[in-house]
PDB file of C-alpha atoms in Angstrom:
ATOM      1  CA  MET A1154     -12.167  -9.994 -15.493  1.00  0.00           C
ATOM      2  CA  THR A1155     -13.680  -9.415 -12.158  1.00  0.00           C
ATOM      3  CA  ARG A1156     -10.258  -8.538 -10.220  1.00  0.00           C
ATOM      4  CA  ALA A1157      -8.317  -5.892  -9.869  1.00  0.00           C
ATOM      5  CA  LEU A1158      -4.906  -4.979  -8.471  1.00  0.00           C
ATOM      6  CA  ILE A1159      -4.961  -1.609  -6.143  1.00  0.00           C
ATOM      7  CA  VAL A1160      -1.606   0.008  -5.613  1.00  0.00           C
ATOM      8  CA  ILE A1161      -1.540   2.064  -2.610  1.00  0.00           C
ATOM      9  CA  ASP A1162       0.744   5.255  -2.013  1.00  0.00           C
ATOM     10  CA  VAL A1163       3.589   3.796  -3.823  1.00  0.00           C
ATOM     11  CA  GLN A1164       4.712   7.745  -4.489  1.00  0.00           C
ATOM     12  CA  GLU A1165       7.836   9.462  -3.982  1.00  0.00           C
ATOM     13  CA  SER A1166       6.086  11.402  -1.051  1.00  0.00           C
ATOM     14  CA  PHE A1167       7.728   8.856   1.204  1.00  0.00           C
ATOM     15  CA  ARG A1168      11.143   8.898  -0.323  1.00  0.00           C
ATOM     16  CA  ALA A1169      11.162  12.581   0.330  1.00  0.00           C
ATOM     17  CA  ARG A1170      11.176  12.056   4.253  1.00  0.00           C
ATOM     18  CA  PRO A1171      13.883  11.154   6.473  1.00  0.00           C
ATOM     19  CA  LEU A1172      12.087   8.310   7.915  1.00  0.00           C
ATOM     20  CA  TRP A1173      12.289   6.644   4.623  1.00  0.00           C
ATOM     21  CA  GLU A1174      16.074   5.401   5.956  1.00  0.00           C
ATOM     22  CA  THR A1175      13.984   3.138   8.391  1.00  0.00           C
ATOM     23  CA  ILE A1176      11.611   1.776   5.905  1.00  0.00           C
ATOM     24  CA  SER A1177      11.027  -2.141   5.865  1.00  0.00           C
ATOM     25  CA  ASP A1178      11.759  -2.700   2.020  1.00  0.00           C
ATOM     26  CA  PRO A1179      13.652   0.027   0.446  1.00  0.00           C
ATOM     27  CA  LYS A1180      12.557  -1.851  -3.060  1.00  0.00           C
ATOM     28  CA  ILE A1181       9.167  -2.008  -2.410  1.00  0.00           C
ATOM     29  CA  ALA A1182       8.575  -0.370  -6.006  1.00  0.00           C
ATOM     30  CA  HIS A1183      10.478  -3.481  -7.618  1.00  0.00           C
ATOM     31  CA  LYS A1184       7.801  -6.218  -6.226  1.00  0.00           C
ATOM     32  CA  VAL A1185       5.085  -3.786  -6.794  1.00  0.00           C
ATOM     33  CA  ASP A1186       5.913  -3.764 -10.302  1.00  0.00           C
ATOM     34  CA  ARG A1187       6.004  -7.658 -10.686  1.00  0.00           C
ATOM     35  CA  LEU A1188       2.602  -7.404  -9.257  1.00  0.00           C
ATOM     36  CA  VAL A1189       1.469  -4.797 -11.872  1.00  0.00           C
ATOM     37  CA  ARG A1190       3.150  -7.112 -14.889  1.00  0.00           C
ATOM     38  CA  LEU A1191       1.351 -10.194 -13.380  1.00  0.00           C
ATOM     39  CA  ALA A1192      -1.913  -8.512 -13.752  1.00  0.00           C
ATOM     40  CA  ARG A1193      -1.682  -6.793 -17.122  1.00  0.00           C
ATOM     41  CA  GLU A1194      -0.985 -10.337 -17.983  1.00  0.00           C
ATOM     42  CA  ALA A1195      -4.116 -11.499 -16.598  1.00  0.00           C
ATOM     43  CA  GLY A1196      -6.091  -9.059 -18.398  1.00  0.00           C
ATOM     44  CA  GLU A1197      -6.878  -7.733 -14.493  1.00  0.00           C
ATOM     45  CA  LEU A1198      -7.537  -3.682 -13.806  1.00  0.00           C
ATOM     46  CA  VAL A1199      -5.155  -1.828 -12.141  1.00  0.00           C
ATOM     47  CA  VAL A1200      -6.037   0.933 -10.344  1.00  0.00           C
ATOM     48  CA  TRP A1201      -3.071   3.553  -9.123  1.00  0.00           C
ATOM     49  CA  VAL A1202      -3.833   5.409  -5.718  1.00  0.00           C
ATOM     50  CA  LEU A1203      -1.983   8.439  -4.436  1.00  0.00           C
ATOM     51  CA  HIS A1204      -2.308  10.079  -1.009  1.00  0.00           C
ATOM     52  CA  SER A1205      -2.596  13.953  -1.323  1.00  0.00           C
ATOM     53  CA  GLU A1206      -2.747  16.673   1.539  1.00  0.00           C
ATOM     54  CA  PRO A1207      -3.440  19.619  -0.399  1.00  0.00           C
ATOM     55  CA  GLY A1208      -2.730  22.971   1.582  1.00  0.00           C
ATOM     56  CA  SER A1209      -0.317  21.029   4.152  1.00  0.00           C
ATOM     57  CA  ALA A1210       3.105  22.314   2.735  1.00  0.00           C
ATOM     58  CA  ASP A1211       4.388  18.783   3.561  1.00  0.00           C
ATOM     59  CA  VAL A1212       5.378  15.994   1.230  1.00  0.00           C
ATOM     60  CA  PHE A1213       1.818  14.851   0.867  1.00  0.00           C
ATOM     61  CA  ASP A1214       1.132  18.724  -0.483  1.00  0.00           C
ATOM     62  CA  PRO A1215       0.615  18.331  -4.356  1.00  0.00           C
ATOM     63  CA  ALA A1216       2.226  21.965  -4.730  1.00  0.00           C
ATOM     64  CA  LEU A1217       5.707  20.420  -3.632  1.00  0.00           C
ATOM     65  CA  GLY A1218       5.653  17.796  -6.392  1.00  0.00           C
ATOM     66  CA  HIS A1219       6.494  14.783  -4.454  1.00  0.00           C
ATOM     67  CA  VAL A1220       2.667  13.227  -4.714  1.00  0.00           C
ATOM     68  CA  ARG A1221       3.536  11.227  -7.669  1.00  0.00           C
ATOM     69  CA  LEU A1222       4.222   7.438  -8.528  1.00  0.00           C
ATOM     70  CA  MET A1223       7.647   6.087  -7.595  1.00  0.00           C
ATOM     71  CA  ALA A1224      10.164   6.608 -10.472  1.00  0.00           C
ATOM     72  CA  GLU A1225      10.328   2.787 -10.834  1.00  0.00           C
ATOM     73  CA  LEU A1226       6.481   2.504 -11.972  1.00  0.00           C
ATOM     74  CA  GLU A1227       4.667   3.484 -14.800  1.00  0.00           C
ATOM     75  CA  ARG A1228       1.070   3.873 -15.291  1.00  0.00           C
ATOM     76  CA  ALA A1229       0.001   2.300 -18.643  1.00  0.00           C
ATOM     77  CA  ASP A1230      -3.026   3.976 -20.807  1.00  0.00           C
ATOM     78  CA  GLY A1231      -6.308   3.332 -19.482  1.00  0.00           C
ATOM     79  CA  GLU A1232      -5.345   2.592 -16.042  1.00  0.00           C
ATOM     80  CA  PRO A1233      -7.258   4.632 -13.536  1.00  0.00           C
ATOM     81  CA  LEU A1234      -5.372   6.956 -11.068  1.00  0.00           C
ATOM     82  CA  ILE A1235      -7.170   8.416  -8.097  1.00  0.00           C
ATOM     83  CA  HIS A1236      -6.103  10.708  -5.238  1.00  0.00           C
ATOM     84  CA  LYS A1237      -7.490  10.199  -1.748  1.00  0.00           C
ATOM     85  CA  THR A1238      -7.215  12.293   1.437  1.00  0.00           C
ATOM     86  CA  SER A1239      -8.408   9.251   4.006  1.00  0.00           C
ATOM     87  CA  HIS A1240      -6.284   6.314   5.168  1.00  0.00           C
ATOM     88  CA  ASN A1241      -8.508   3.958   2.994  1.00  0.00           C
ATOM     89  CA  ALA A1242      -8.768   4.134  -0.748  1.00  0.00           C
ATOM     90  CA  PHE A1243     -12.584   4.226  -0.787  1.00  0.00           C
ATOM     91  CA  THR A1244     -13.666   7.108   1.456  1.00  0.00           C
ATOM     92  CA  THR A1245     -12.843  10.154  -0.334  1.00  0.00           C
ATOM     93  CA  THR A1246     -12.631   8.673  -3.974  1.00  0.00           C
ATOM     94  CA  ASN A1247     -15.084   7.089  -6.316  1.00  0.00           C
ATOM     95  CA  LEU A1248     -13.232   3.802  -6.161  1.00  0.00           C
ATOM     96  CA  GLN A1249     -16.090   1.988  -5.215  1.00  0.00           C
ATOM     97  CA  GLN A1250     -18.073   3.322  -8.212  1.00  0.00           C
ATOM     98  CA  LEU A1251     -15.348   2.535 -10.396  1.00  0.00           C
ATOM     99  CA  LEU A1252     -15.073  -1.237  -9.583  1.00  0.00           C
ATOM    100  CA  THR A1253     -18.723  -1.516  -9.429  1.00  0.00           C
ATOM    101  CA  GLU A1254     -19.124  -0.313 -12.747  1.00  0.00           C
ATOM    102  CA  ARG A1255     -16.502  -2.684 -14.175  1.00  0.00           C
ATOM    103  CA  GLY A1256     -17.936  -5.944 -12.374  1.00  0.00           C
ATOM    104  CA  ILE A1257     -14.972  -6.058  -9.905  1.00  0.00           C
ATOM    105  CA  ARG A1258     -15.397  -8.479  -7.004  1.00  0.00           C
ATOM    106  CA  GLU A1259     -11.730  -9.677  -6.426  1.00  0.00           C
ATOM    107  CA  LEU A1260      -8.969  -6.999  -5.161  1.00  0.00           C
ATOM    108  CA  THR A1261      -5.450  -7.599  -4.754  1.00  0.00           C
ATOM    109  CA  VAL A1262      -4.081  -4.912  -2.365  1.00  0.00           C
ATOM    110  CA  CYS A1263      -0.355  -3.836  -1.931  1.00  0.00           C
ATOM    111  CA  GLY A1264       1.488  -0.427  -1.411  1.00  0.00           C
ATOM    112  CA  ILE A1265       2.684   1.731   1.689  1.00  0.00           C
ATOM    113  CA  ARG A1266       2.234   1.346   4.675  1.00  0.00           C
ATOM    114  CA  THR A1267       1.456  -1.898   5.739  1.00  0.00           C
ATOM    115  CA  GLU A1268      -0.676  -1.553   8.438  1.00  0.00           C
ATOM    116  CA  GLN A1269      -1.895   2.148   7.596  1.00  0.00           C
ATOM    117  CA  CYS A1270      -3.440   2.998   4.144  1.00  0.00           C
ATOM    118  CA  VAL A1271      -3.118  -0.639   3.040  1.00  0.00           C
ATOM    119  CA  GLU A1272      -4.666  -2.507   5.858  1.00  0.00           C
ATOM    120  CA  THR A1273      -7.361   0.144   6.030  1.00  0.00           C
ATOM    121  CA  THR A1274      -8.339  -0.334   2.619  1.00  0.00           C
ATOM    122  CA  ALA A1275      -8.070  -4.008   2.788  1.00  0.00           C
ATOM    123  CA  ARG A1276     -10.371  -4.025   5.938  1.00  0.00           C
ATOM    124  CA  VAL A1277     -12.934  -1.444   4.290  1.00  0.00           C
ATOM    125  CA  ALA A1278     -13.035  -3.579   0.859  1.00  0.00           C
ATOM    126  CA  SER A1279     -13.980  -6.506   2.761  1.00  0.00           C
ATOM    127  CA  ASP A1280     -16.741  -5.044   4.417  1.00  0.00           C
ATOM    128  CA  LEU A1281     -18.129  -3.836   1.372  1.00  0.00           C
ATOM    129  CA  GLY A1282     -18.145  -7.551  -0.039  1.00  0.00           C
ATOM    130  CA  TYR A1283     -14.937  -7.626  -1.978  1.00  0.00           C
ATOM    131  CA  GLY A1284     -12.855 -10.766  -1.920  1.00  0.00           C
ATOM    132  CA  VAL A1285      -9.415  -9.378  -0.689  1.00  0.00           C
ATOM    133  CA  THR A1286      -5.688 -10.703  -1.386  1.00  0.00           C
ATOM    134  CA  PHE A1287      -3.188  -9.125   0.782  1.00  0.00           C
ATOM    135  CA  VAL A1288       0.258  -9.347  -0.600  1.00  0.00           C
ATOM    136  CA  VAL A1289       2.316  -8.952   2.451  1.00  0.00           C
ATOM    137  CA  ASP A1290       5.683  -8.515   0.944  1.00  0.00           C
ATOM    138  CA  ALA A1291       4.629  -5.921  -1.684  1.00  0.00           C
ATOM    139  CA  THR A1292       3.814  -3.594   1.314  1.00  0.00           C
ATOM    140  CA  ALA A1293       6.329  -1.713   3.404  1.00  0.00           C
ATOM    141  CA  THR A1294       6.235   0.363   6.869  1.00  0.00           C
ATOM    142  CA  ASN A1295       8.339   1.920   9.035  1.00  0.00           C
ATOM    143  CA  PRO A1296       9.196   1.429  12.918  1.00  0.00           C
ATOM    144  CA  ILE A1297       5.940   2.636  15.169  1.00  0.00           C
ATOM    145  CA  PRO A1298       7.229   4.682  18.298  1.00  0.00           C
ATOM    146  CA  HIS A1299       5.581   4.200  21.517  1.00  0.00           C
ATOM    147  CA  ARG A1300       2.457   6.253  22.119  1.00  0.00           C
ATOM    148  CA  ASP A1301       4.511   8.340  25.078  1.00  0.00           C
ATOM    149  CA  ALA A1302       7.390   9.025  22.976  1.00  0.00           C
ATOM    150  CA  PRO A1303       8.236  12.796  21.676  1.00  0.00           C
ATOM    151  CA  ALA A1304       6.640  13.579  18.382  1.00  0.00           C
ATOM    152  CA  ASP A1305      10.218  14.772  17.073  1.00  0.00           C
ATOM    153  CA  LEU A1306      12.318  11.614  17.624  1.00  0.00           C
ATOM    154  CA  SER A1307      15.187  11.123  15.235  1.00  0.00           C
ATOM    155  CA  ASN A1308      15.753   8.231  13.287  1.00  0.00           C
ATOM    156  CA  ALA A1309      18.410   7.071  15.447  1.00  0.00           C
ATOM    157  CA  GLU A1310      16.393   7.802  18.489  1.00  0.00           C
ATOM    158  CA  LEU A1311      13.286   6.031  17.131  1.00  0.00           C
ATOM    159  CA  LEU A1312      15.534   2.979  16.406  1.00  0.00           C
ATOM    160  CA  ALA A1313      17.161   3.008  19.960  1.00  0.00           C
ATOM    161  CA  ASP A1314      13.725   3.318  22.104  1.00  0.00           C
ATOM    162  CA  PRO A1315      13.316  -0.064  23.302  1.00  0.00           C
ATOM    163  CA  ARG A1316       9.521   0.420  23.105  1.00  0.00           C
ATOM    164  CA  THR A1317       9.411   1.084  19.204  1.00  0.00           C
ATOM    165  CA  LEU A1318       7.517  -1.370  17.535  1.00  0.00           C
ATOM    166  CA  PRO A1319      10.250  -2.575  14.830  1.00  0.00           C
ATOM    167  CA  ALA A1320       8.971  -2.443  11.084  1.00  0.00           C
ATOM    168  CA  GLU A1321       9.129  -6.298  10.782  1.00  0.00           C
ATOM    169  CA  GLU A1322       6.844  -6.686  13.756  1.00  0.00           C
ATOM    170  CA  VAL A1323       4.455  -4.202  12.402  1.00  0.00           C
ATOM    171  CA  VAL A1324       4.170  -6.196   9.285  1.00  0.00           C
ATOM    172  CA  ARG A1325       3.745  -9.476  10.871  1.00  0.00           C
ATOM    173  CA  ARG A1326       1.177  -8.284  13.346  1.00  0.00           C
ATOM    174  CA  THR A1327      -0.739  -6.869  10.424  1.00  0.00           C
ATOM    175  CA  GLU A1328      -0.796 -10.152   8.486  1.00  0.00           C
ATOM    176  CA  TYR A1329      -2.228 -11.904  11.700  1.00  0.00           C
ATOM    177  CA  ALA A1330      -4.832  -9.283  11.957  1.00  0.00           C
ATOM    178  CA  LEU A1331      -6.396  -9.612   8.548  1.00  0.00           C
ATOM    179  CA  ALA A1332      -5.348 -13.384   7.693  1.00  0.00           C
ATOM    180  CA  GLY A1333      -8.922 -15.339   7.536  1.00  0.00           C
ATOM    181  CA  ARG A1334     -11.161 -12.396   8.809  1.00  0.00           C
ATOM    182  CA  PHE A1335     -10.209  -9.603   6.610  1.00  0.00           C
ATOM    183  CA  ALA A1336      -8.103 -10.866   3.594  1.00  0.00           C
ATOM    184  CA  THR A1337      -6.148 -13.912   1.951  1.00  0.00           C
ATOM    185  CA  ILE A1338      -2.552 -13.559   2.710  1.00  0.00           C
ATOM    186  CA  ALA A1339      -0.281 -13.931  -0.233  1.00  0.00           C
ATOM    187  CA  THR A1340       3.303 -13.305  -1.475  1.00  0.00           C
ATOM    188  CA  VAL A1341       4.462 -11.781  -5.021  1.00  0.00           C
ATOM    189  CA  ALA A1342       6.578 -15.307  -5.743  1.00  0.00           C
ATOM    190  CA  GLY A1343       3.341 -17.231  -4.772  1.00  0.00           C
ATOM    191  CA  LEU A1344       1.110 -15.140  -6.938  1.00  0.00           C
ATOM    192  CA  GLU A1345       3.680 -15.742  -9.826  1.00  0.00           C
ATOM    193  CA  ALA A1346       3.837 -19.412  -9.338  1.00  0.00           C
ATOM    194  CA  ALA A1347       0.205 -19.827  -9.228  1.00  0.00           C
ATOM    195  CA  ALA A1348      -0.264 -17.712 -12.534  1.00  0.00           C
ATOM    196  CA  ARG A1349       2.440 -20.087 -14.488  1.00  0.00           C
ATOM    197  CA  ARG A1350       0.409 -23.248 -13.380  1.00  0.00           C
ATOM    198  CA  PRO A1351      -1.756 -25.060 -15.997  1.00  0.00           C
ATOM    199  CA  ALA A1352      -5.473 -23.652 -15.858  1.00  0.00           C
TER     200      ALA A1352
END
């Protein structure tokens, strides 16, 4: 099999932040789990990626215990788990080596956050020559404050600011930016339906 599912940053760190209240899809882990089951049934490699910022003393510092898969997800024996410190899953890890050794040429990507680590990984993967499928509804993100907004906005202030870019709009813009250039856009249900079709 030459395809791998890359699950990016679906970790408890995000749920430990107050900003989680604004996440576009609180049940992101359930959709990711559906993709994981689909990949395993097809005999595809599942690679788990966690974001880590050692020494930061925040939710991404492994010492605080949040840098682990969300409770709804379970890694199977033999599935690689890698830790990254950059936005994309390649630059600070051995991901490309791992994929090359296994003959992987096609990637399906999902995770948190849509426009940040997932999109950046998709773009880098495309530049490296991989065929990329971006499962847009198996990603999640938060509203983005305006560049001139104060750094310490409460969730209520963030949502009330008319300059804030809503999470749904972030997802939509990401889809437009990637489609036809860096990735094929897909949905969980669409991939499940394709898997059920006779070969």
